[in-house]
Tab-separated table of C-alpha atoms in Angstrom:
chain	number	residue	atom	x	y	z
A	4	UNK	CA	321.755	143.090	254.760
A	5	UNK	CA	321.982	143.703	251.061
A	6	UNK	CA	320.236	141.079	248.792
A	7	UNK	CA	322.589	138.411	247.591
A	8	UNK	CA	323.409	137.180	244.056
A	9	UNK	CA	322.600	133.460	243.033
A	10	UNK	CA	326.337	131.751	241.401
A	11	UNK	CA	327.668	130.995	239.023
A	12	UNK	CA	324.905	132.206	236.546
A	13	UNK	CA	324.969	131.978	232.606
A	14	UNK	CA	326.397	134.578	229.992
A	15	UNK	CA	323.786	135.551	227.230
A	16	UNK	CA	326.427	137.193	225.338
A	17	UNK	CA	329.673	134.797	225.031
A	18	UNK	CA	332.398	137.728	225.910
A	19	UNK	CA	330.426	139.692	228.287
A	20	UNK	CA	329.637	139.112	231.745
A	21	UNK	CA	326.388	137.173	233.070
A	22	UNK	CA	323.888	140.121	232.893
A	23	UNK	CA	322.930	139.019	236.411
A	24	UNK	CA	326.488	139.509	237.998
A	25	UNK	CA	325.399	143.742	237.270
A	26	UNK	CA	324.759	144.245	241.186
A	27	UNK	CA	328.469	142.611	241.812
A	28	UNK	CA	330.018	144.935	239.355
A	29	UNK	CA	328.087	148.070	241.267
A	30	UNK	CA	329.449	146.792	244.600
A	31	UNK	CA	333.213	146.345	243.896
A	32	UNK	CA	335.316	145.373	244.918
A	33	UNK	CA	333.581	142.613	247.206
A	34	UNK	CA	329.962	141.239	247.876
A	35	UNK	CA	328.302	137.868	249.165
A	36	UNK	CA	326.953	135.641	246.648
A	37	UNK	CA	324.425	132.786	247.538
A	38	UNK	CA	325.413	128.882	246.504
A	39	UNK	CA	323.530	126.231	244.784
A	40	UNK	CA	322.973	125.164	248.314
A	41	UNK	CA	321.787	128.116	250.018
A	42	UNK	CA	325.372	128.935	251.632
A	43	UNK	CA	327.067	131.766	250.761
A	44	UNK	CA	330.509	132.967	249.966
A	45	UNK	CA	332.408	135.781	248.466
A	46	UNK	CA	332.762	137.594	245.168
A	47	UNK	CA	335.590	139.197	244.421
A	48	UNK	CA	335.549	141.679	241.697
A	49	UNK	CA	338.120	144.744	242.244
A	50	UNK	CA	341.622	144.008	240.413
A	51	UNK	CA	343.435	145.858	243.120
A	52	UNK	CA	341.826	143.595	246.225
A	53	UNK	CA	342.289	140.268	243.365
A	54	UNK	CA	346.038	141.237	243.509
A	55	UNK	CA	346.065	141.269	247.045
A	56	UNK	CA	343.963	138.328	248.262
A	57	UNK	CA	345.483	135.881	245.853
A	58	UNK	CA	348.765	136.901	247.251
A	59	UNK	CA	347.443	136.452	250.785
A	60	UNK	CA	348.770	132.692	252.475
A	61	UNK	CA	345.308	133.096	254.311
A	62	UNK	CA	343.679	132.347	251.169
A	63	UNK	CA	344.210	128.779	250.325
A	64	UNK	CA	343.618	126.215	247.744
A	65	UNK	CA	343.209	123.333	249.567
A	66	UNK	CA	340.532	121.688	247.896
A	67	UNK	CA	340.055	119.101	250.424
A	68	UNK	CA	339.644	122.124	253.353
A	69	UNK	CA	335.996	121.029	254.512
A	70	UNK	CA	334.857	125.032	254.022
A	71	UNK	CA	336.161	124.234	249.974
A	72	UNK	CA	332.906	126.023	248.006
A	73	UNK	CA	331.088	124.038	245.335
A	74	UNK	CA	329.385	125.340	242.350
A	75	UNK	CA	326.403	122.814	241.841
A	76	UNK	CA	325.445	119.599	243.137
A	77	UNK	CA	327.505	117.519	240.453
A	78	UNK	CA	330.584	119.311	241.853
A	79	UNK	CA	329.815	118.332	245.472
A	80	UNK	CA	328.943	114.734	245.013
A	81	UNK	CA	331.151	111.629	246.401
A	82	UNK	CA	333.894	110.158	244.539
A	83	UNK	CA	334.744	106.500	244.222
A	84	UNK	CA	338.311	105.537	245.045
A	85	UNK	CA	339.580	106.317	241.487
A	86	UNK	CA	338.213	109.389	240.911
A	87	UNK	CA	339.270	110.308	244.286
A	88	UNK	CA	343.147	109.309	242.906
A	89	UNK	CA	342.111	111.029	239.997
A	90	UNK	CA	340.886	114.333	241.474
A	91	UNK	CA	344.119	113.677	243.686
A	92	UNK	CA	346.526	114.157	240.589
A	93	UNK	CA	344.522	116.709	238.720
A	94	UNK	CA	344.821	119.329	241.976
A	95	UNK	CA	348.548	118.097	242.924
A	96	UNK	CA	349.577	121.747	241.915
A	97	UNK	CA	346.899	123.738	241.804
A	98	UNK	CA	345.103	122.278	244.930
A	99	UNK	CA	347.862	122.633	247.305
A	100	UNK	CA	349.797	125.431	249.169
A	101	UNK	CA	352.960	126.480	250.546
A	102	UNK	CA	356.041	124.218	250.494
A	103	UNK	CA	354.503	121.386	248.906
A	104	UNK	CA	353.254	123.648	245.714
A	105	UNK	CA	356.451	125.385	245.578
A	106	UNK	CA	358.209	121.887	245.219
A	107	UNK	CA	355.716	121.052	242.671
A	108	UNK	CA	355.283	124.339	240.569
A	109	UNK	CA	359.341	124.560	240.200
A	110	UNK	CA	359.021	121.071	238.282
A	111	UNK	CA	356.343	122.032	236.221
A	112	UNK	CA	358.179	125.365	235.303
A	113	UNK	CA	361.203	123.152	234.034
A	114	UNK	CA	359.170	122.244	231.036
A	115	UNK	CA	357.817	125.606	230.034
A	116	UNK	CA	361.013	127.872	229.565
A	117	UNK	CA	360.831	130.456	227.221
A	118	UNK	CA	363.706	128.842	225.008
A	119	UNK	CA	361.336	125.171	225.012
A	120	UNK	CA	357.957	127.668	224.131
A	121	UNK	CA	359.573	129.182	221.200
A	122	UNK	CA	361.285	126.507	219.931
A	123	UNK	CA	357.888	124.572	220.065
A	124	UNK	CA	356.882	127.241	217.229
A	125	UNK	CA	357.311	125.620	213.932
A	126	UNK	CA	355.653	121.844	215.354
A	127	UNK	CA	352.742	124.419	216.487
A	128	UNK	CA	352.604	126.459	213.038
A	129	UNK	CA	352.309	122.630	211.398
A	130	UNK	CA	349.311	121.647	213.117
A	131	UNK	CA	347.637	125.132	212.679
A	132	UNK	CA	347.878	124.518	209.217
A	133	UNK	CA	346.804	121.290	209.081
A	134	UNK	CA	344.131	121.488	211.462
A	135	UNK	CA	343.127	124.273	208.950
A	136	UNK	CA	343.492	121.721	205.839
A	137	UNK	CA	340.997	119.548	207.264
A	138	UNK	CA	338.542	122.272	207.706
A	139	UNK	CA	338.445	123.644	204.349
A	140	UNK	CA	338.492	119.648	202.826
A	141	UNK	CA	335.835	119.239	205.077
A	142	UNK	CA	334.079	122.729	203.778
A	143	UNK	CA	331.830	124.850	204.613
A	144	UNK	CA	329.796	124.858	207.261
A	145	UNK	CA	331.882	123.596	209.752
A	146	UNK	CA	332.126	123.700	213.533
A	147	UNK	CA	335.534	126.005	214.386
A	148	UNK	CA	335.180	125.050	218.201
A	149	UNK	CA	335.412	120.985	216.799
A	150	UNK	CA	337.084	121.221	214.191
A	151	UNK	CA	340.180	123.865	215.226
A	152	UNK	CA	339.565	125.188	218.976
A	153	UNK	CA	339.759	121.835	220.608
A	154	UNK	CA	342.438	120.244	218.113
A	155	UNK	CA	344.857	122.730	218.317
A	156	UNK	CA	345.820	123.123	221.924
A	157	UNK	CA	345.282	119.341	222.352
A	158	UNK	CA	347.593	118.395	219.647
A	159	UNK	CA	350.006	120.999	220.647
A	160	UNK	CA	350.007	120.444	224.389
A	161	UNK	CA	350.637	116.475	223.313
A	162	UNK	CA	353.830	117.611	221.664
A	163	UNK	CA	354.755	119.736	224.565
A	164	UNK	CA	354.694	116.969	226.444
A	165	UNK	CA	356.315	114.682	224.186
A	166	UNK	CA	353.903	111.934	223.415
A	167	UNK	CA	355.039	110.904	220.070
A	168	UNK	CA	352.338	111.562	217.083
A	169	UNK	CA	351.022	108.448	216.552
A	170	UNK	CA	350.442	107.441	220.317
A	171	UNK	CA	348.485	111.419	221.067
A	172	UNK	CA	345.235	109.722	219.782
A	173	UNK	CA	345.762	106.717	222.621
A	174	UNK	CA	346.636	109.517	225.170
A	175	UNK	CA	343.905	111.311	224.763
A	176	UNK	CA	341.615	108.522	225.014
A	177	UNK	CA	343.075	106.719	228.150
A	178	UNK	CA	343.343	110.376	229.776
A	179	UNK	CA	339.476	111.033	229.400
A	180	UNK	CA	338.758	107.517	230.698
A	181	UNK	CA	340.332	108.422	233.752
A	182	UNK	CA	338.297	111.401	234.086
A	183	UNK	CA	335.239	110.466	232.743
A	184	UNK	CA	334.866	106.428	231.961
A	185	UNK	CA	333.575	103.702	233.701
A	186	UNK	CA	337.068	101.562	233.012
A	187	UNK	CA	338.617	104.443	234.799
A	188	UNK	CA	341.322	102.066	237.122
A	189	UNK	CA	342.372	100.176	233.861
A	190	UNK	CA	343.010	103.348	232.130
A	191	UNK	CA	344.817	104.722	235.091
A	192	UNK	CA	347.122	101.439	235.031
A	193	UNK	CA	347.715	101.693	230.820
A	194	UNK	CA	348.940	105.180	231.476
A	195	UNK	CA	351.326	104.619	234.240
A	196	UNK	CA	352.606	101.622	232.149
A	197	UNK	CA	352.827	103.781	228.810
A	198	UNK	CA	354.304	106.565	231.111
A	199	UNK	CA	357.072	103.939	232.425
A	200	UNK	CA	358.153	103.104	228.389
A	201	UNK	CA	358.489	107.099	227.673
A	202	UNK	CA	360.699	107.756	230.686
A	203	UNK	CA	363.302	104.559	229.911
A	204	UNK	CA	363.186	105.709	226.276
A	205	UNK	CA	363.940	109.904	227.342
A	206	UNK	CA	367.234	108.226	229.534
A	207	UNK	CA	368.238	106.103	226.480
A	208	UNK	CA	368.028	108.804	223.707
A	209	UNK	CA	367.146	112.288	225.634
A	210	UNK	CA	365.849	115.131	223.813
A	211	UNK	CA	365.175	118.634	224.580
A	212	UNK	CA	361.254	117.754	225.763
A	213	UNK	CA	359.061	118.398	228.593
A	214	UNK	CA	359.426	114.782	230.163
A	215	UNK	CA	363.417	115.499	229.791
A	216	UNK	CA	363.135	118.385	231.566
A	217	UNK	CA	360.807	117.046	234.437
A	218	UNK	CA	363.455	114.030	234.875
A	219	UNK	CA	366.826	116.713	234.532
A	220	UNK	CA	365.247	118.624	237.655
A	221	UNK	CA	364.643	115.409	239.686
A	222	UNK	CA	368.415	114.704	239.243
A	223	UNK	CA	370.046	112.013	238.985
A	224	UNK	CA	367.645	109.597	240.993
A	225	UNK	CA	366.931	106.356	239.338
A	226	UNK	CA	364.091	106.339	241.457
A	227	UNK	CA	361.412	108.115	239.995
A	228	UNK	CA	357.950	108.795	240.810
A	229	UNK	CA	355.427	107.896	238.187
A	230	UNK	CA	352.226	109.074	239.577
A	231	UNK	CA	354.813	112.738	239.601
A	232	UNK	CA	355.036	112.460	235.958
A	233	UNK	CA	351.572	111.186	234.868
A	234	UNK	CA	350.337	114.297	237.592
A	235	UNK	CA	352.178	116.935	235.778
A	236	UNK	CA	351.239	115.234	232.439
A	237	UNK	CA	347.535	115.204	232.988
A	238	UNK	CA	347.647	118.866	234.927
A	239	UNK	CA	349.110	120.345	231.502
A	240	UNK	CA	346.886	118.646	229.125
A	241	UNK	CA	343.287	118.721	231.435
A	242	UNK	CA	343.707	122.549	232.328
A	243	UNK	CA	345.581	123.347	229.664
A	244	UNK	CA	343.214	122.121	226.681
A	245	UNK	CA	340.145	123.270	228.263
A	246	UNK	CA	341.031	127.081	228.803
A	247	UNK	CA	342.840	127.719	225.486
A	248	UNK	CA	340.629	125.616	223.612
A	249	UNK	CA	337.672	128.010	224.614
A	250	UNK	CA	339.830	131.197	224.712
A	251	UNK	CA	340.375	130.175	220.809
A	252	UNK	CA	337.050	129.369	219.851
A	253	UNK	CA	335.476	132.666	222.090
A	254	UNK	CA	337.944	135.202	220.807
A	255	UNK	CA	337.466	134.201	217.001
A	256	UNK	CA	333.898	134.857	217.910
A	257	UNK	CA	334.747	138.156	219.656
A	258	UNK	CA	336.876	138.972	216.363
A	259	UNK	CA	333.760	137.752	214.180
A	260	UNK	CA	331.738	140.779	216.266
A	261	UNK	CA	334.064	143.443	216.017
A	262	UNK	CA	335.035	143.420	212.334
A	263	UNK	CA	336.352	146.974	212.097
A	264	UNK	CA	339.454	145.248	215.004
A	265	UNK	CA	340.102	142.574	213.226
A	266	UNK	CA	340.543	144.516	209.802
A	267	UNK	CA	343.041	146.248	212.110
A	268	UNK	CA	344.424	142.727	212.925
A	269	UNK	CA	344.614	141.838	209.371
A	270	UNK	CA	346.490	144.879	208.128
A	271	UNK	CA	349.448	144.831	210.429
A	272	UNK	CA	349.955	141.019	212.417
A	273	UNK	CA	352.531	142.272	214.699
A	274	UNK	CA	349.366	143.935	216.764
A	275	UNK	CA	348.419	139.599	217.200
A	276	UNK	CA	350.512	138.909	220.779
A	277	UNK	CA	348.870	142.284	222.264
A	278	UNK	CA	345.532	141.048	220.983
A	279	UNK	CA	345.759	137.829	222.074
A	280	UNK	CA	346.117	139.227	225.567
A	281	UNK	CA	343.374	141.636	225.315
A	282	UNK	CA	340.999	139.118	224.336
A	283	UNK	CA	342.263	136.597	226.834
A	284	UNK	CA	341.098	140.013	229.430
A	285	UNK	CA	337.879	140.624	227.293
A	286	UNK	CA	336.355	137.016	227.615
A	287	UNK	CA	337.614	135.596	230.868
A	288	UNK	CA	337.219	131.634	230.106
A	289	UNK	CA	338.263	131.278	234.189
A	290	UNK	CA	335.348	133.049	235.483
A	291	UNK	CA	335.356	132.134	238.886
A	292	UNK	CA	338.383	130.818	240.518
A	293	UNK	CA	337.481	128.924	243.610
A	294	UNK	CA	339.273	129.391	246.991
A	295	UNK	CA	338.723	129.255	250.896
A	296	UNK	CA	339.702	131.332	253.845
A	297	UNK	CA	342.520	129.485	256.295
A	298	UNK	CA	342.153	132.042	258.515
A	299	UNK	CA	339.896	135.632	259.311
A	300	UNK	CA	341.023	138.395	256.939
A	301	UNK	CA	340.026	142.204	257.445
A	302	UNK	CA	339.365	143.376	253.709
A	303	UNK	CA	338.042	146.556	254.962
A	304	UNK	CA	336.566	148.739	258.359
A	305	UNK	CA	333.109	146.819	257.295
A	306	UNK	CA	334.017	143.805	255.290
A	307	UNK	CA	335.690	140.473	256.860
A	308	UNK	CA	336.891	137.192	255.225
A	309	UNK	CA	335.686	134.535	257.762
A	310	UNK	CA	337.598	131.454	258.300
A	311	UNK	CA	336.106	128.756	256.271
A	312	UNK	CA	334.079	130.898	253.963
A	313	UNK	CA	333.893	130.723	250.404
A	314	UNK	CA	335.784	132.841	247.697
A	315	UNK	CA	335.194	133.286	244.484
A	316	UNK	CA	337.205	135.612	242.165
A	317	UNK	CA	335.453	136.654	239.071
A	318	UNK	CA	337.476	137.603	236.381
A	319	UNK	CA	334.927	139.129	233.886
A	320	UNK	CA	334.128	141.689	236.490
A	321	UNK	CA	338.032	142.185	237.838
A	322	UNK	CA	339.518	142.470	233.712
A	323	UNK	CA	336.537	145.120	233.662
A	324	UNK	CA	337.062	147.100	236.877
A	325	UNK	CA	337.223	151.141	235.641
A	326	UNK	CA	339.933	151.657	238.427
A	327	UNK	CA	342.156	149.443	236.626
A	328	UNK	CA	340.969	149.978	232.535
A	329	UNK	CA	340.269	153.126	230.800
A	330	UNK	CA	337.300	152.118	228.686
A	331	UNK	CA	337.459	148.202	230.099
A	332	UNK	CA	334.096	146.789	227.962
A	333	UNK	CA	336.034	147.809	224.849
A	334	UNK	CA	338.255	145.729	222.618
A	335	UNK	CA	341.608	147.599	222.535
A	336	UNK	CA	345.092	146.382	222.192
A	337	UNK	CA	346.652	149.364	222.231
A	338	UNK	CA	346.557	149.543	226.175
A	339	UNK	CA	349.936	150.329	227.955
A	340	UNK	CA	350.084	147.383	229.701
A	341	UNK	CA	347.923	145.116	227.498
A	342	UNK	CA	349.070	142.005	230.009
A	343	UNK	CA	348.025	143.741	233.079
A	344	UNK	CA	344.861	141.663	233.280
A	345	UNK	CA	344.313	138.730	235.843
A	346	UNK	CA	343.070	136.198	233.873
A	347	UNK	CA	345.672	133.731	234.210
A	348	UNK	CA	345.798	134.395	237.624
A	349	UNK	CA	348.179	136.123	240.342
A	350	UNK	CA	350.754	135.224	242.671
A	351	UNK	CA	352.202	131.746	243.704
A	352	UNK	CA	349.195	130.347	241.658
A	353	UNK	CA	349.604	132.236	238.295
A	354	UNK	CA	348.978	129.453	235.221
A	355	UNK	CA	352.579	127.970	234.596
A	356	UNK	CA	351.659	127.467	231.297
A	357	UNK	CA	350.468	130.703	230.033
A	358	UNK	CA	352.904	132.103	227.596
A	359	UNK	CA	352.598	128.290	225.692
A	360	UNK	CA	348.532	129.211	225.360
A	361	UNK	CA	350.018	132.571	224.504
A	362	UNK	CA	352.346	131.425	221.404
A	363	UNK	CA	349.431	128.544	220.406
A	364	UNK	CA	346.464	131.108	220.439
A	365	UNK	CA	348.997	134.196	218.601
A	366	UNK	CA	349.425	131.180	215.691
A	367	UNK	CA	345.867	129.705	215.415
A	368	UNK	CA	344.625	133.290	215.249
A	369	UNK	CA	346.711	134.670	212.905
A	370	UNK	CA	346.440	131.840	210.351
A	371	UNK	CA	343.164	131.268	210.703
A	372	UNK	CA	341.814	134.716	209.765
A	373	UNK	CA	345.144	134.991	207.048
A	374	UNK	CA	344.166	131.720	205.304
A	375	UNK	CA	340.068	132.281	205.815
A	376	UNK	CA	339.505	135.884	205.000
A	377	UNK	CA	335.778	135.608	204.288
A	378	UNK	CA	335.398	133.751	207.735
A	379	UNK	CA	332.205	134.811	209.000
A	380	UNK	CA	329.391	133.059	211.272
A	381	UNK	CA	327.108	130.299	209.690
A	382	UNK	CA	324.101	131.509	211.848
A	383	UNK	CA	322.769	134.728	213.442
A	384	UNK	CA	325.476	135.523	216.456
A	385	UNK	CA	322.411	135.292	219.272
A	386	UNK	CA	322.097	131.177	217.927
A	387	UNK	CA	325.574	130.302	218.621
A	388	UNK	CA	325.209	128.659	222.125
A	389	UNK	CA	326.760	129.264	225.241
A	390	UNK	CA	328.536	126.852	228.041
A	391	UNK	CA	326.813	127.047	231.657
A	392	UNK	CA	328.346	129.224	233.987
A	393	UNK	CA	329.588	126.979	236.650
A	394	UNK	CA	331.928	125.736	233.882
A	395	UNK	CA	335.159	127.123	232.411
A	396	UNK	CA	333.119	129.600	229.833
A	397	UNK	CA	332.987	128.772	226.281
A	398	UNK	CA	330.728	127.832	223.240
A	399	UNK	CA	329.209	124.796	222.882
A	400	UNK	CA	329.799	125.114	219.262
A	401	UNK	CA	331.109	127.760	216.769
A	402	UNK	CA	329.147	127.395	213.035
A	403	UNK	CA	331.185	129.396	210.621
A	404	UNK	CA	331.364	129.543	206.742
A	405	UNK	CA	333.612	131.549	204.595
């Protein structure tokens, strides 16, 4: 039997693949890897066999399926009765299949219409730019992944949502106590309370927001289901801050490395949406989407999907796949199809909310390097360090002077 790979494993170089994942890349599009734990599972790494499997019911993401893969001994470890109502809400649609995540995804998609995105536009412009005020008052150095990459989508995801201005700073807090805090349950109960005074106040003076919308496609029920809302609320602002905060703070890196591209970038800005894309292909934040068999699936004549085994898709090795790219380690935004990649997903599971990290990452980049032209690193590129691998990838911090 060919020798396994050990996963998840660290990148060296923040937009390339872990230099260890090189036998998975030689063995597309499918190979075991080996677990923290000794057991193994699969690695998917062909775009054509991503495409298929994650549109395959036998592939399921039932988190609470017993064969469910872990990717280190803090993952697999027993939850107290909040964070299991906690874990509960975070994978309400992503951790579910079939009629129930159908149900769920259609309300989620109510707040992230294309007419709701763009008209977010000018509220996401005005926190680029102040964001961006704070930095240079601050001066240089200063940490872009603190100071911008993790501000932006937070703040912007927050007025998505519709938490008024002045009350993002208490959301934020109460929403990381659930995760994270000891004082988890009281936390939990604040938010459901402060979630109750924002849905009486969107049927007394309704806007155009996402809570609106979430309410308007329940109907006209005046029974509604709080732990619904705060579920949707926390999935938008947990998965969505995490992934475009580090696809912001990876790709200005990624810019920082390719100057001659970004001079390109600079020169004509209507190039930004198809580079946003390519560098949301190019450095793969998701690297590793977790999933489990339901049933036996034949990939191939010598290659079979067990029930109850492990699956991992990697993206870093599927956005780079030579069947599916013509010259896929390069930066190029020129491609045909510049959204053809998979990071975001495929099929009934696809990230609801990517064209919002679209229009927030097309902004922050653009203004960033148009208001910053001498933005450069603030130490040697190999210094800047790197998030472990079992996480969403990132930078643990981004030092930059200009």
């Amino acid at each position: 039997m060919t020798e396994t790979v050990p996963f998840p494993q660290d990148r060296t170089c923040p937009y390339q693949p872990a230099p260890g994942y090189r036998p998975l890349a030689e063995r597309r599009p499918i190979s075991q890897i080996t677990l923290y734990d000794g057991r193994r599972a699969w690695a998917v790494t062909g775009h054509e066999l991503t495409r298929r499997l994650l549109t395959d019911p036998r592939i399921s993401s039932d988190r609470t399926d017993p064969g469910w893969p872990m990717v280190s001994a803090a993952a697999a470890v027993e939850f107290n009765d909040v964070q299991q109502k906690v874990v509960k809400l975070l994978t309400a649609l992503v951790g579910v299949d079939g009629p129930k995540h159908r149900a769920r995804r259609k309300l989620a998609q109510a707040g992230f219409t294309v007419r709701r995105i763009d008209s977010l536009r000018p509220k996401i412009q005005e926190i680029v730019d102040q964001r961006l005020d704070a930095m240079l008052e601050h001066g240089a150095p200063a940490d872009l992944a603190a100071m911008f990459a993790s501000p932006v989508p937070l703040m912007a995801l927050c007025e998505t949502l519709g938490i008024p201005h002045e009350d993002q700073e208490y959301f934020e807090r109460k929403a990381h106590q659930i995760l994270f805090g000891p004082d988890a349950a009281a936390a939990y109960d604040e938010l459901m309370a402060y979630l109750g005074k924002l849905i009486e106040k969107a049927r007394r003076h309704p806007g155009e927001g996402f809570l609106e919308a979430l309410l308007a496609e329940r109907g006209d029920s005046t029974e509604v289901d709080h732990e619904e809302i705060l579920q949707m609320f926390l999935i938008v602002l947990v998965t969505g801050h995490d992934t475009t905060s580090s696809s912001i703070a990876l790709g200005a890196y990624t810019l920082l490395q390719h100057p001659e591209r970004l001079a390109e970038l600079r020169a004509d800005p209507s190039l930004w949406p198809a580079a946003v894309d390519e560098l949301t292909r190019l450095v793969a934040v998701p690297d590793g989407l977790q999933r489990v068999a339901a049933e036996d699936i034949e990939v191939d004549e010598e290659t079979t999907i067990h029930e109850g085994d492990g699956v991992f898709f990697l993206f870093s090795l599927i956005n780079r796949d030579k069947d599916a790219y013509e010259r896929p380690d390069s930066l190029d935004w020129h491609r045909p199809a510049f959204r053809d990649h998979l990071t975001y997903g495929f099929g009934p599971h696809q990230c609801v909310g990517m064209n919002l990290a679209r229009v927030i990452m097309e902004i922050a980049f653009r203004t960033l390097f148009e208001r910053l032209p001498g933005l450069r690193l603030a130490v040697p590129a190999k210094e800047v360090p790197v998030k472990p691998g079992e996480a969403f990838q990132g930078l643990v911090e981004l030092p930059v002077t200009w």
